[in-house]
Coordinates of C-alpha atoms in Angstrom, one line a residue:
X6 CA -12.3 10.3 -48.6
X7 CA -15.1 10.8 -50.6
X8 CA -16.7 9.3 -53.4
X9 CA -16.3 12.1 -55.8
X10 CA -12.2 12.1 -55.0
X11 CA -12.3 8.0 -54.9
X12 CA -14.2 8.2 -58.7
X13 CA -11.8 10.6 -60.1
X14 CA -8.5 8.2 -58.9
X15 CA -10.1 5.9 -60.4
X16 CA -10.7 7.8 -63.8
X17 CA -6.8 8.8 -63.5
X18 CA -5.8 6.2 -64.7
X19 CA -4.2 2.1 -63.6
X20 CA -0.6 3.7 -62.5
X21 CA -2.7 6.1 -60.3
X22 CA -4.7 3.8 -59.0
X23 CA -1.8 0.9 -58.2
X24 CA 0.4 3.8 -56.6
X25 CA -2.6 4.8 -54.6
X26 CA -3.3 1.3 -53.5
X27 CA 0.7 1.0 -52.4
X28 CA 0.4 4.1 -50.3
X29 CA -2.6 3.0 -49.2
X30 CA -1.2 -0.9 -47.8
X31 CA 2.0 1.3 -46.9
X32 CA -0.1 3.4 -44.3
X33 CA -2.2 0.5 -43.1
X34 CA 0.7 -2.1 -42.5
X35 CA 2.5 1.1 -40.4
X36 CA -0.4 1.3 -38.3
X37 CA -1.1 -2.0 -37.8
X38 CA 2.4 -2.5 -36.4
X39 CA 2.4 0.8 -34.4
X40 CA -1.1 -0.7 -32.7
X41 CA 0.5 -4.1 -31.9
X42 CA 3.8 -2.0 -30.8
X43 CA 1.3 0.3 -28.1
X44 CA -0.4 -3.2 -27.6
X45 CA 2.4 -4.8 -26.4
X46 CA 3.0 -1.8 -24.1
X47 CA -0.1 -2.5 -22.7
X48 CA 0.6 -6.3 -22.0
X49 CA 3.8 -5.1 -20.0
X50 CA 3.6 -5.6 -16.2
X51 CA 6.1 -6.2 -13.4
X52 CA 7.8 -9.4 -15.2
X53 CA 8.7 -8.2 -18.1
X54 CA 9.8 -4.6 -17.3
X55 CA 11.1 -2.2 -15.0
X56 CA 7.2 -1.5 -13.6
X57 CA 7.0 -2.2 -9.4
X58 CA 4.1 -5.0 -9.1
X59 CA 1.8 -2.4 -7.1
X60 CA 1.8 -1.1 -11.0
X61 CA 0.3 -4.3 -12.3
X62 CA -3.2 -4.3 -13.6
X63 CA -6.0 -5.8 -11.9
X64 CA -6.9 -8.5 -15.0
X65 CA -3.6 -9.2 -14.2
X66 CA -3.1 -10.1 -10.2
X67 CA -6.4 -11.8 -11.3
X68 CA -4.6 -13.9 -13.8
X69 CA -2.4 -14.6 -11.7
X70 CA -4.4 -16.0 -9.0
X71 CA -6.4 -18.1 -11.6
X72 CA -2.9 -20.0 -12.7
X73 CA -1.9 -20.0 -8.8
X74 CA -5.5 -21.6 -8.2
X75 CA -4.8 -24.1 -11.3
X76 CA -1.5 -25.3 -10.3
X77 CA -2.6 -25.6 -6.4
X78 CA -5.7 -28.0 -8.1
X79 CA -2.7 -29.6 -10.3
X80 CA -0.7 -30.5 -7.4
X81 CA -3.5 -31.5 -5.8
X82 CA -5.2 -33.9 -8.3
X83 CA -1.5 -35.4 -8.9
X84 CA -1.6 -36.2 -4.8
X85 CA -5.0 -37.5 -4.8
X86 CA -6.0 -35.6 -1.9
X87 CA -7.1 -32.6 -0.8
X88 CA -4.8 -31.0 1.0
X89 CA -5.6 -29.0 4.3
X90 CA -4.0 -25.6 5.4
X91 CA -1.1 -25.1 7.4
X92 CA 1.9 -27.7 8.0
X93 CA 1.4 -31.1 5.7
X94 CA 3.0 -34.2 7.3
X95 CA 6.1 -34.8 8.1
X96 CA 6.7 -30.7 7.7
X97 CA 9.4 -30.3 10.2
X98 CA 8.4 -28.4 13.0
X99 CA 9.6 -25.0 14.9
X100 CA 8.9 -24.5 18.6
X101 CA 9.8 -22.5 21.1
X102 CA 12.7 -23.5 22.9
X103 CA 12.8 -23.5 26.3
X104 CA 15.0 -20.9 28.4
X105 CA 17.6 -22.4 31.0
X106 CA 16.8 -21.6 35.1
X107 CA 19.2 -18.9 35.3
X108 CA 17.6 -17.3 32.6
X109 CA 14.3 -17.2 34.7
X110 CA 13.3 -14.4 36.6
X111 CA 10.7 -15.6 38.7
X112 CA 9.3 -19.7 39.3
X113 CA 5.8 -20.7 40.1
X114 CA 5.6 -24.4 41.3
X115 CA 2.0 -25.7 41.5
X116 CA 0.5 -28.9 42.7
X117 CA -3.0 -30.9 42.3
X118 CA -5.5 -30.5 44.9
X119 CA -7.1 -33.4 45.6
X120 CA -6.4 -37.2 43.7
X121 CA -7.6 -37.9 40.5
X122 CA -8.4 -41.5 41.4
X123 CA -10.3 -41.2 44.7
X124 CA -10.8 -37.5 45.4
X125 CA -9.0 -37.3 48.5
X126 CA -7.1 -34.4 49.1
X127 CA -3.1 -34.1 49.6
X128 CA -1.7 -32.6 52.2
X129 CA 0.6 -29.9 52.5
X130 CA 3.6 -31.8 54.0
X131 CA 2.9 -33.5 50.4
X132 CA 3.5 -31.2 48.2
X133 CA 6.8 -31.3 47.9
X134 CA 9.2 -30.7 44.2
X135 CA 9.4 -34.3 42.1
X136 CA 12.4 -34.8 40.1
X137 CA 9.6 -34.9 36.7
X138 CA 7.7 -31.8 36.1
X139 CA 5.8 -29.9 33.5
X140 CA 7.5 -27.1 32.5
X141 CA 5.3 -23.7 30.9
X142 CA 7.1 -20.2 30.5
X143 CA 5.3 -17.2 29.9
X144 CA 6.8 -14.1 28.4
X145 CA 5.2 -10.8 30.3
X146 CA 6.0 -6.9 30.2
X147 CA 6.5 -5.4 33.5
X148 CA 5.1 -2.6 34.2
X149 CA 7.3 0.5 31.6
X150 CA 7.6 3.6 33.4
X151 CA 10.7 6.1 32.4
X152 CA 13.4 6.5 35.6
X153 CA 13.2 10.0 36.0
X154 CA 16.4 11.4 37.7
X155 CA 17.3 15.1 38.8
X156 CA 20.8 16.5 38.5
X157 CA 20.9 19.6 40.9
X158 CA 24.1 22.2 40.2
X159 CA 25.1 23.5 43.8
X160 CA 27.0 27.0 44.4
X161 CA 29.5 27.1 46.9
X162 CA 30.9 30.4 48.1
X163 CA 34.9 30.4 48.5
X164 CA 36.1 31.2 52.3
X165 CA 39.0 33.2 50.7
X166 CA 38.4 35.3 48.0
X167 CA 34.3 35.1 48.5
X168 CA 33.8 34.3 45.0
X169 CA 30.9 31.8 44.3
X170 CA 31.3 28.8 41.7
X171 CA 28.6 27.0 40.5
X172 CA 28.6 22.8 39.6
X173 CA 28.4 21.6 36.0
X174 CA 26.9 18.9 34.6
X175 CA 29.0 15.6 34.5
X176 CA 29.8 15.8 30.3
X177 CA 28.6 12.3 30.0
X178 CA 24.8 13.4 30.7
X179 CA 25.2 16.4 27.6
X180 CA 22.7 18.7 27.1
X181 CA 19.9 16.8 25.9
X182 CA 16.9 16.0 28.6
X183 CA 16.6 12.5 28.0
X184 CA 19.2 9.3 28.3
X185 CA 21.1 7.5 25.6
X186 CA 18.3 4.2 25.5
X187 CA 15.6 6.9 25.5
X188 CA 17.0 8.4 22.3
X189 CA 18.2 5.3 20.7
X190 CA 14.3 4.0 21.4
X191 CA 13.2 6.9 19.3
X192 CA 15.8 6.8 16.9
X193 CA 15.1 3.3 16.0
X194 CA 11.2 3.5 15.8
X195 CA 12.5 6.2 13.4
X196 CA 14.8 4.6 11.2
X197 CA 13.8 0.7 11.5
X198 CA 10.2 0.9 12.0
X199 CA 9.4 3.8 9.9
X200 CA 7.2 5.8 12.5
X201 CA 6.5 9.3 11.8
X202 CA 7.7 11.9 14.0
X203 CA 4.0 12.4 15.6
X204 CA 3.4 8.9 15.9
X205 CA 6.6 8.8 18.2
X206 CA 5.1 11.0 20.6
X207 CA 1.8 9.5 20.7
X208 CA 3.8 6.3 21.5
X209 CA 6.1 7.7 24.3
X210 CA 3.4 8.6 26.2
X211 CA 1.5 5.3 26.0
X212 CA 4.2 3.1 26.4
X213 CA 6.9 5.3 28.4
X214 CA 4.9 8.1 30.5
X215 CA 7.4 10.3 28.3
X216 CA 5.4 13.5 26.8
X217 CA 7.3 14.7 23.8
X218 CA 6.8 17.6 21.4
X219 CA 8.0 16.6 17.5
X220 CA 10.7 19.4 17.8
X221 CA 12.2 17.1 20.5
X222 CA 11.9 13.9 18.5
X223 CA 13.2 16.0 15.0
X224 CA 16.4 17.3 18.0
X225 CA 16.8 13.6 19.2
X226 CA 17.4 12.5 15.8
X227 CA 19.5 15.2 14.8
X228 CA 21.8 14.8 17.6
X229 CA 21.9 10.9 16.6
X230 CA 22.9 11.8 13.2
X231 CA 26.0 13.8 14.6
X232 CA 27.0 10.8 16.5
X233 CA 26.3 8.6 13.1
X234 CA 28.7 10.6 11.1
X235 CA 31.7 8.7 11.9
X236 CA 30.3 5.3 11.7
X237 CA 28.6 5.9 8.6
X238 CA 31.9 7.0 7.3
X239 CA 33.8 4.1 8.4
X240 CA 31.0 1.7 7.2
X241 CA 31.7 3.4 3.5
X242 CA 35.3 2.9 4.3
X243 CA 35.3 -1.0 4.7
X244 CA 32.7 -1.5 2.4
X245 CA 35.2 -0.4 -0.4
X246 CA 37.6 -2.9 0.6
X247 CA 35.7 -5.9 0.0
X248 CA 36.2 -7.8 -3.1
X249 CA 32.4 -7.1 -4.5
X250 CA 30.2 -4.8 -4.7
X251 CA 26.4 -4.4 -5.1
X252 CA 25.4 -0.9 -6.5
X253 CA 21.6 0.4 -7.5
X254 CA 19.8 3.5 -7.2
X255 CA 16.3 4.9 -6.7
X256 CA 14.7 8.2 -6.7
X257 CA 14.8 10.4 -3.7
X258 CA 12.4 13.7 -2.6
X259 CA 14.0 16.6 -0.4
X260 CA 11.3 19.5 -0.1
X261 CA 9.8 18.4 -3.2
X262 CA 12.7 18.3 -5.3
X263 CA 14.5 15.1 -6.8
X264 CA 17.2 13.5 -5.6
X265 CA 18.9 10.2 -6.2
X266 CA 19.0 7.5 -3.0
X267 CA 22.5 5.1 -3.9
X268 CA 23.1 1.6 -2.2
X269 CA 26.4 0.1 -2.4
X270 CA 26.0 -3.4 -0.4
X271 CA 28.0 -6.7 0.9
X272 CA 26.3 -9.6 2.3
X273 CA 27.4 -7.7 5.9
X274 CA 26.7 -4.4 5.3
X275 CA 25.0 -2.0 3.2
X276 CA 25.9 2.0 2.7
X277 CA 23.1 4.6 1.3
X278 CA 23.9 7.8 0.1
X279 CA 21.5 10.5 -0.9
X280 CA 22.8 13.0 -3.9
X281 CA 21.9 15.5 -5.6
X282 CA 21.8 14.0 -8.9
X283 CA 21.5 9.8 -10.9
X284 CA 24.7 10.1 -13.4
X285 CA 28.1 8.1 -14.1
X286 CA 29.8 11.4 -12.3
X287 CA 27.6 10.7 -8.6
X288 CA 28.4 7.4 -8.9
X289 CA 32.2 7.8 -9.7
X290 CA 32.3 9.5 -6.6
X291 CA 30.3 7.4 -4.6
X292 CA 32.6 4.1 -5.2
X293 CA 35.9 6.0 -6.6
X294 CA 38.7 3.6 -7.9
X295 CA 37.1 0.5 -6.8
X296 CA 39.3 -2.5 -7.6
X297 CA 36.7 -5.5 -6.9
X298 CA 33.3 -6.8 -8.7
X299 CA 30.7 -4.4 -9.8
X300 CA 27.4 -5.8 -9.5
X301 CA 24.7 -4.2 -11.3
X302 CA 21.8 -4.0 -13.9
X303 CA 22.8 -2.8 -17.4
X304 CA 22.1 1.2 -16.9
X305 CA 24.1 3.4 -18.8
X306 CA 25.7 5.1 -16.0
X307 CA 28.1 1.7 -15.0
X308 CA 29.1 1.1 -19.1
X309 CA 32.3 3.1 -18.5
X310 CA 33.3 0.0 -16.0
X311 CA 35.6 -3.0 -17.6
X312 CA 33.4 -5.8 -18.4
X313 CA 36.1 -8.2 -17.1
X314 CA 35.1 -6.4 -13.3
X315 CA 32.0 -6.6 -13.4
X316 CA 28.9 -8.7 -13.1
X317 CA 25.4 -7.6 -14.8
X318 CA 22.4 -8.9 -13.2
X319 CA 20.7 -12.2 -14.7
X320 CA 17.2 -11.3 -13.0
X321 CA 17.4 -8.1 -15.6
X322 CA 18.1 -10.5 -18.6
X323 CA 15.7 -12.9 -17.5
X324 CA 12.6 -10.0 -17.3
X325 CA 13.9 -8.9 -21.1
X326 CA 13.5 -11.6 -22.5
X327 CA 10.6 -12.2 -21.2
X328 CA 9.1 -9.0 -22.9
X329 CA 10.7 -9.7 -26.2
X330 CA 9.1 -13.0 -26.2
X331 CA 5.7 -10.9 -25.5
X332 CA 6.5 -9.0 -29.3
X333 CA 5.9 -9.7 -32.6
X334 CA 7.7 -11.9 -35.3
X335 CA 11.6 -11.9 -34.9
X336 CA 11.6 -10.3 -31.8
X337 CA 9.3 -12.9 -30.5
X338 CA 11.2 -15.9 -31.9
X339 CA 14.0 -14.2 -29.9
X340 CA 12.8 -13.8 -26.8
X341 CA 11.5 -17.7 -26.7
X342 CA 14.7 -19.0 -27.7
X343 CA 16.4 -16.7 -24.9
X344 CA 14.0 -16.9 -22.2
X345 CA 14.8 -20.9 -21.5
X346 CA 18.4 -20.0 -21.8
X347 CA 18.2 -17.8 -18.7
X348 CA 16.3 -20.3 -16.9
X349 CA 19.2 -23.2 -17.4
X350 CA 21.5 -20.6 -16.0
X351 CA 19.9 -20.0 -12.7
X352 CA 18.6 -24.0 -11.9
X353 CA 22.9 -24.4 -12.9
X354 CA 23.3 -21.2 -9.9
X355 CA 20.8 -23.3 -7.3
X356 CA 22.8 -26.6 -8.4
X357 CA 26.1 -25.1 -7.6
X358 CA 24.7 -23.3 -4.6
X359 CA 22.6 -26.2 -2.7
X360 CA 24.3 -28.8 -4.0
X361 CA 27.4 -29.6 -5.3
X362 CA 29.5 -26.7 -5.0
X363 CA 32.3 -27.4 -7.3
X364 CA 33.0 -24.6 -9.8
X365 CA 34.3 -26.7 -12.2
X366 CA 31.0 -28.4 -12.3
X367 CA 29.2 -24.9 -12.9
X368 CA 31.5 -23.6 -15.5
X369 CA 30.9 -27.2 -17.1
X370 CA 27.2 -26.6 -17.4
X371 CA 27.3 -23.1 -17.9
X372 CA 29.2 -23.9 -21.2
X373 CA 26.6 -24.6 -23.7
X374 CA 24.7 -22.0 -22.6
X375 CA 27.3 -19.6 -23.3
X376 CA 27.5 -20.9 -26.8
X377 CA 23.4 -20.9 -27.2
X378 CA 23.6 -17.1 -25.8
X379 CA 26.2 -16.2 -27.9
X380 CA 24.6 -17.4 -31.3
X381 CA 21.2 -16.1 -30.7
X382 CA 22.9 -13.0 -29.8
X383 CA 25.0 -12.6 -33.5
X384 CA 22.4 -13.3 -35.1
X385 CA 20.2 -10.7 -33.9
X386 CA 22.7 -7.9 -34.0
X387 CA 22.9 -7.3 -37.9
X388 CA 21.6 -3.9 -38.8
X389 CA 17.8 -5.2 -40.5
X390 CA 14.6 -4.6 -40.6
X391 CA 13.6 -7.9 -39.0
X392 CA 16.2 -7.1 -35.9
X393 CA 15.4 -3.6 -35.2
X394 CA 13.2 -4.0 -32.0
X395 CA 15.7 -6.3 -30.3
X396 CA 18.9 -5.4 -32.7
X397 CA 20.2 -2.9 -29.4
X398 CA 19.5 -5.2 -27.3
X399 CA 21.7 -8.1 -28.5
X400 CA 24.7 -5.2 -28.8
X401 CA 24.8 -4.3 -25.7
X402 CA 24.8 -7.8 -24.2
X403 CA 27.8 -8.3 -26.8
X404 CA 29.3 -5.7 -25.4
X405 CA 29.1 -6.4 -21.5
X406 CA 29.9 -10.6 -22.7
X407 CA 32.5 -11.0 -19.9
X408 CA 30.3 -9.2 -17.2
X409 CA 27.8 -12.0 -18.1
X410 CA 29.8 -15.1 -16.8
X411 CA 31.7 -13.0 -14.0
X412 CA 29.7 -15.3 -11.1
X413 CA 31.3 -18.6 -12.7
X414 CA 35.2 -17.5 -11.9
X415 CA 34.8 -15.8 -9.2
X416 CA 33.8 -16.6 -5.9
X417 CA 31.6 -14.4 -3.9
X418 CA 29.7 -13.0 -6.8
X419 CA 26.3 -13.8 -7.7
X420 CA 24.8 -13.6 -11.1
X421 CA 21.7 -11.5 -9.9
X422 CA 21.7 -7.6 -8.5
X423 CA 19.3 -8.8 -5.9
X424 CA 21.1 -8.2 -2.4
X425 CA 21.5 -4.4 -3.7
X426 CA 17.3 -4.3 -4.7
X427 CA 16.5 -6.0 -1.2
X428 CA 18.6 -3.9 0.5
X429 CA 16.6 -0.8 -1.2
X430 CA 12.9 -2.4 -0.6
X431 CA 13.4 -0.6 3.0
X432 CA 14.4 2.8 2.0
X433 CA 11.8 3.0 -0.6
X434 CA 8.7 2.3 1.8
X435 CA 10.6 4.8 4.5
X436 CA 10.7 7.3 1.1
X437 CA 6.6 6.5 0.4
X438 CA 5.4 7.1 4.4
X439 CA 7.6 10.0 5.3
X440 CA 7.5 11.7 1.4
X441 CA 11.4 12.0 1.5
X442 CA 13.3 14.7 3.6
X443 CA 12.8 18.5 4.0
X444 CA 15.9 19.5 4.6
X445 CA 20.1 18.8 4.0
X446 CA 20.1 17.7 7.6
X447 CA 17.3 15.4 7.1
X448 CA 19.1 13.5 4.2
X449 CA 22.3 13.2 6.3
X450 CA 19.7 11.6 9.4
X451 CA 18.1 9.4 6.8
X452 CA 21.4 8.1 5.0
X453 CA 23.3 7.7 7.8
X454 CA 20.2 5.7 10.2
X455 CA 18.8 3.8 7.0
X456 CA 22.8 2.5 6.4
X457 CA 23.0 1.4 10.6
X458 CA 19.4 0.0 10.9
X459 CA 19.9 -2.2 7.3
X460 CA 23.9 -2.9 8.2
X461 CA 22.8 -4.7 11.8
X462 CA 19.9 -6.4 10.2
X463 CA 22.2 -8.0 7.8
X464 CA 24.8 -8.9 10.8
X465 CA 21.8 -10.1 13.2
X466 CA 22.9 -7.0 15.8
X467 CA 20.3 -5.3 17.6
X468 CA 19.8 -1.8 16.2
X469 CA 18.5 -0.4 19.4
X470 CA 21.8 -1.3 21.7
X471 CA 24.6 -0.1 19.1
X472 CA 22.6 3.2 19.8
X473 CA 22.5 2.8 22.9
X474 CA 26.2 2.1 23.3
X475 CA 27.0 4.7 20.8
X476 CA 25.2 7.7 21.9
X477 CA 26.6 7.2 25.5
X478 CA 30.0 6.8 23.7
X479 CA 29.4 10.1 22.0
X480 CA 28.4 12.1 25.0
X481 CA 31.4 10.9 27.0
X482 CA 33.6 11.5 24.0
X483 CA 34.8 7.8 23.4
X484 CA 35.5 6.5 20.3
X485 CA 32.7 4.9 18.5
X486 CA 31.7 1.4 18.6
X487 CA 32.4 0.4 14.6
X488 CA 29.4 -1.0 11.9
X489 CA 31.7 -3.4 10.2

């Protein structure tokens, strides 16, 4: 403005200039709030939103090293002594057990030369096995070299009618060039160790003598995801059937395009499904009618399940919270008085988890947090001026109220969404190396070997012999060996 305009307000008149002066506060209090708003924005990190912590700020990881640093000095002033790195004492330790005889392919006895005492030599009729020895094992690689085998089809010419017939191949060896273990090596380096389709072939020749062309590792895993099809279906079968349910979703690439990567899990077995699109209808069909516990965060496309079967995820609530209490005024008062609240309920989780394990006990405690929650919550969710940047918020909790305290009445549920998120940490890094798939085939290979590799983990099977058991099964034309 200039001073000509600001002189002739002025000369306007006292109702011009007090209106001018309103407008004037009007516009600077609107900014001022719209500057703390993008400020806060700014202050968000991996705590207090939906941001991965590779996202975080640097000031920030720094931060947080400087309180890690503090409360390592805290702990140690409070010990008066500085503590060294590694095991403290009394830190129960883990060695390696030692195998049994039978388990021992090959025993080296040795025996001292010459007396430590005197220095005269034993002799050999001496050295014969004492009933006390020291016992060392050492665990060493043969030599790897691939068993190469030839199958040669023979003609033989009939004495009768002169016709010649020629030999097939038995049906268990199928057409592929190399054995089930071969392909089942390949496949998991592929699906549980993430290597890339040229990186296979520049390990089969290191480590197996094998040279390999990526067209053959791409037609290995192909024909591995033909024999996964029925177990994979099976797996989604029986993981319907349980009584609860872990369900998230991430994002997904296929030639560049987006797709949608979904993870229904159990503590024995997790399913992954790669669609098209992330809505209520995709997910519909992923678990259909279910009839057990839903456990999931608070997105929109899980608000058409019933409240009363479901649990919402506590580690979700905690993390709001956490960013309310990061705002200004109301919203701030709020998300201090919440934030402890969520942190009673999980130490009352670990109580009931580690120590006591009565329910009654849990639902006990949980009680007065329920009626803390419930409070703060009604009193936030009046239409005003003061509650509109955490008004929604306390709704929808109120609306999902039962799906808060699920974990309390029913065993087997948990109060966070974390088994589904771990379950998902695999997938995503497979997504980040390889970029996603290229093709329909390849999102069949990668659902179907991401569900098998994350399934045995979970059940402590090895990954490489159920595909070795069920690729020879599939060649032969057995039935499959079953995931769950």
């Amino acid at each position: 403005m200039e001073r000509a305009e600001a002189e002739a307000i002025y000369d306007s008149g006292r109702e011009a200039c007090v209106e001018f002066i309103l407008d004037l506060a009007g516009r600077v209090e609107r900014h001022e709030e719209r500057l703390a708003r993008l400020e806060a924005q700014l202050r968000q990190d991996s705590r207090s939103s939906s941001k991965p912590p590779s996202s975080d700020p640097p000031k920030t990881r720094a931060q947080r090293r400087a309180e890690a640093r503090a409360k390592a000095k805290e702990l140690m002033r409070r010990e008066g002594e500085r503590r060294t790195a590694g095991g403290q004492s009394g830190h129960r330790g883990a060695g390696r057990e030692l195998r049994p005889e039978d388990q021992v392919d090959e025993i080296v006895d040795h025996y001292p030369g010459a007396c430590g005492g005197c220095g005269r030599r034993f002799a050999a009729e001496q050295r014969r096995p004492s009933r006390r020895f020291g016992r060392h094992q050492i665990a060493e690689l043969p030599a790897i070299s691939v068993r190469w085998t030839e199958h040669r089809t023979h003609q033989l010419r009939c004495r009768h009618c002169r016709a010649r017939t020629s030999a097939r191949l038995p049906e268990p060896l199928g057409a592929c060039a190399f054995g089930p273990r071969l392909q089942a090596a390949i496949v998991t380096l592929t699906g549980r160790h993430r290597i890339s389709r040229r990186g296979i072939t520049e390990l089969a020749r290191d480590l197996f003598g094998v040279t390999l062309a990526t067209g053959s590792v791409d037609a290995i895993c192909q024909r591995a995801s033909e024999a996964l099809a029925g177990p994979h279906l099976q797996l989604h079968d029986w993981v319907l059937e349980q009584g609860s349910l872990h369900v998230d979703e991430t994002g997904w690439r296929t030639a560049g395009e987006g797709r949608a990567l979904w993870a229904a899990t159990t503590p024995k077995a997790a399913f992954f499904e790669i669609a098209e699109h992330c809505n209520r209808e995709q997910f519909t069909a992923l678990i259909g009618p279910y009839p057990g516990i839903v456990v999931s965060d608070r997105w929109n496309g899980y608000a058409h399940l019933d409240p009363h079967q479901r649990q919402v995820c506590w580690s979700h609530l905690q993390r709001d919270f956490r960013r309310h209490a990061d705002g200004l005024g109301e919203q701030k008062t709020f998300g201090e008085q919440g934030f402890p609240l969520t942190k009673q309920v999980f130490a009352a989780w670990r109580a009931y988890q580690h120590d006591h394990h009565d329910r009654d006990r849990l639902q006990a405690e949980i009680a007065p947090i329920q009626t803390q929650l419930r409070q703060l919550l009604e009193a936030a969710s009046p239409k005003s001026r003061r509650n509109r940047w955490h008004r929604q918020f306390a709704n929808n909790l109120l609306k999902v109220w039962p799906a808060l305290w699920t974990f309390t009445t029913v065993d087997g549920v948990e109060p966070t969404n974390n088994p589904a998120e771990r379950a998902l940490r695999g997938p995503v890094i497979h997504r980040k190396l390889s970029l996603g798939t290229q093709s329909h085939a390849g999102e069949r290979f990668a659902e179907r070997v991401l569900s098998t590799a994350t399934t045995c983990r979970l059940q402590g099977r090895s990954l490489f012999t159920y595909l070795s058991d069920l690729i020879t099964a599939h060649n032969r034309g057995d039935p499959f060996p079953a995931l769950a």
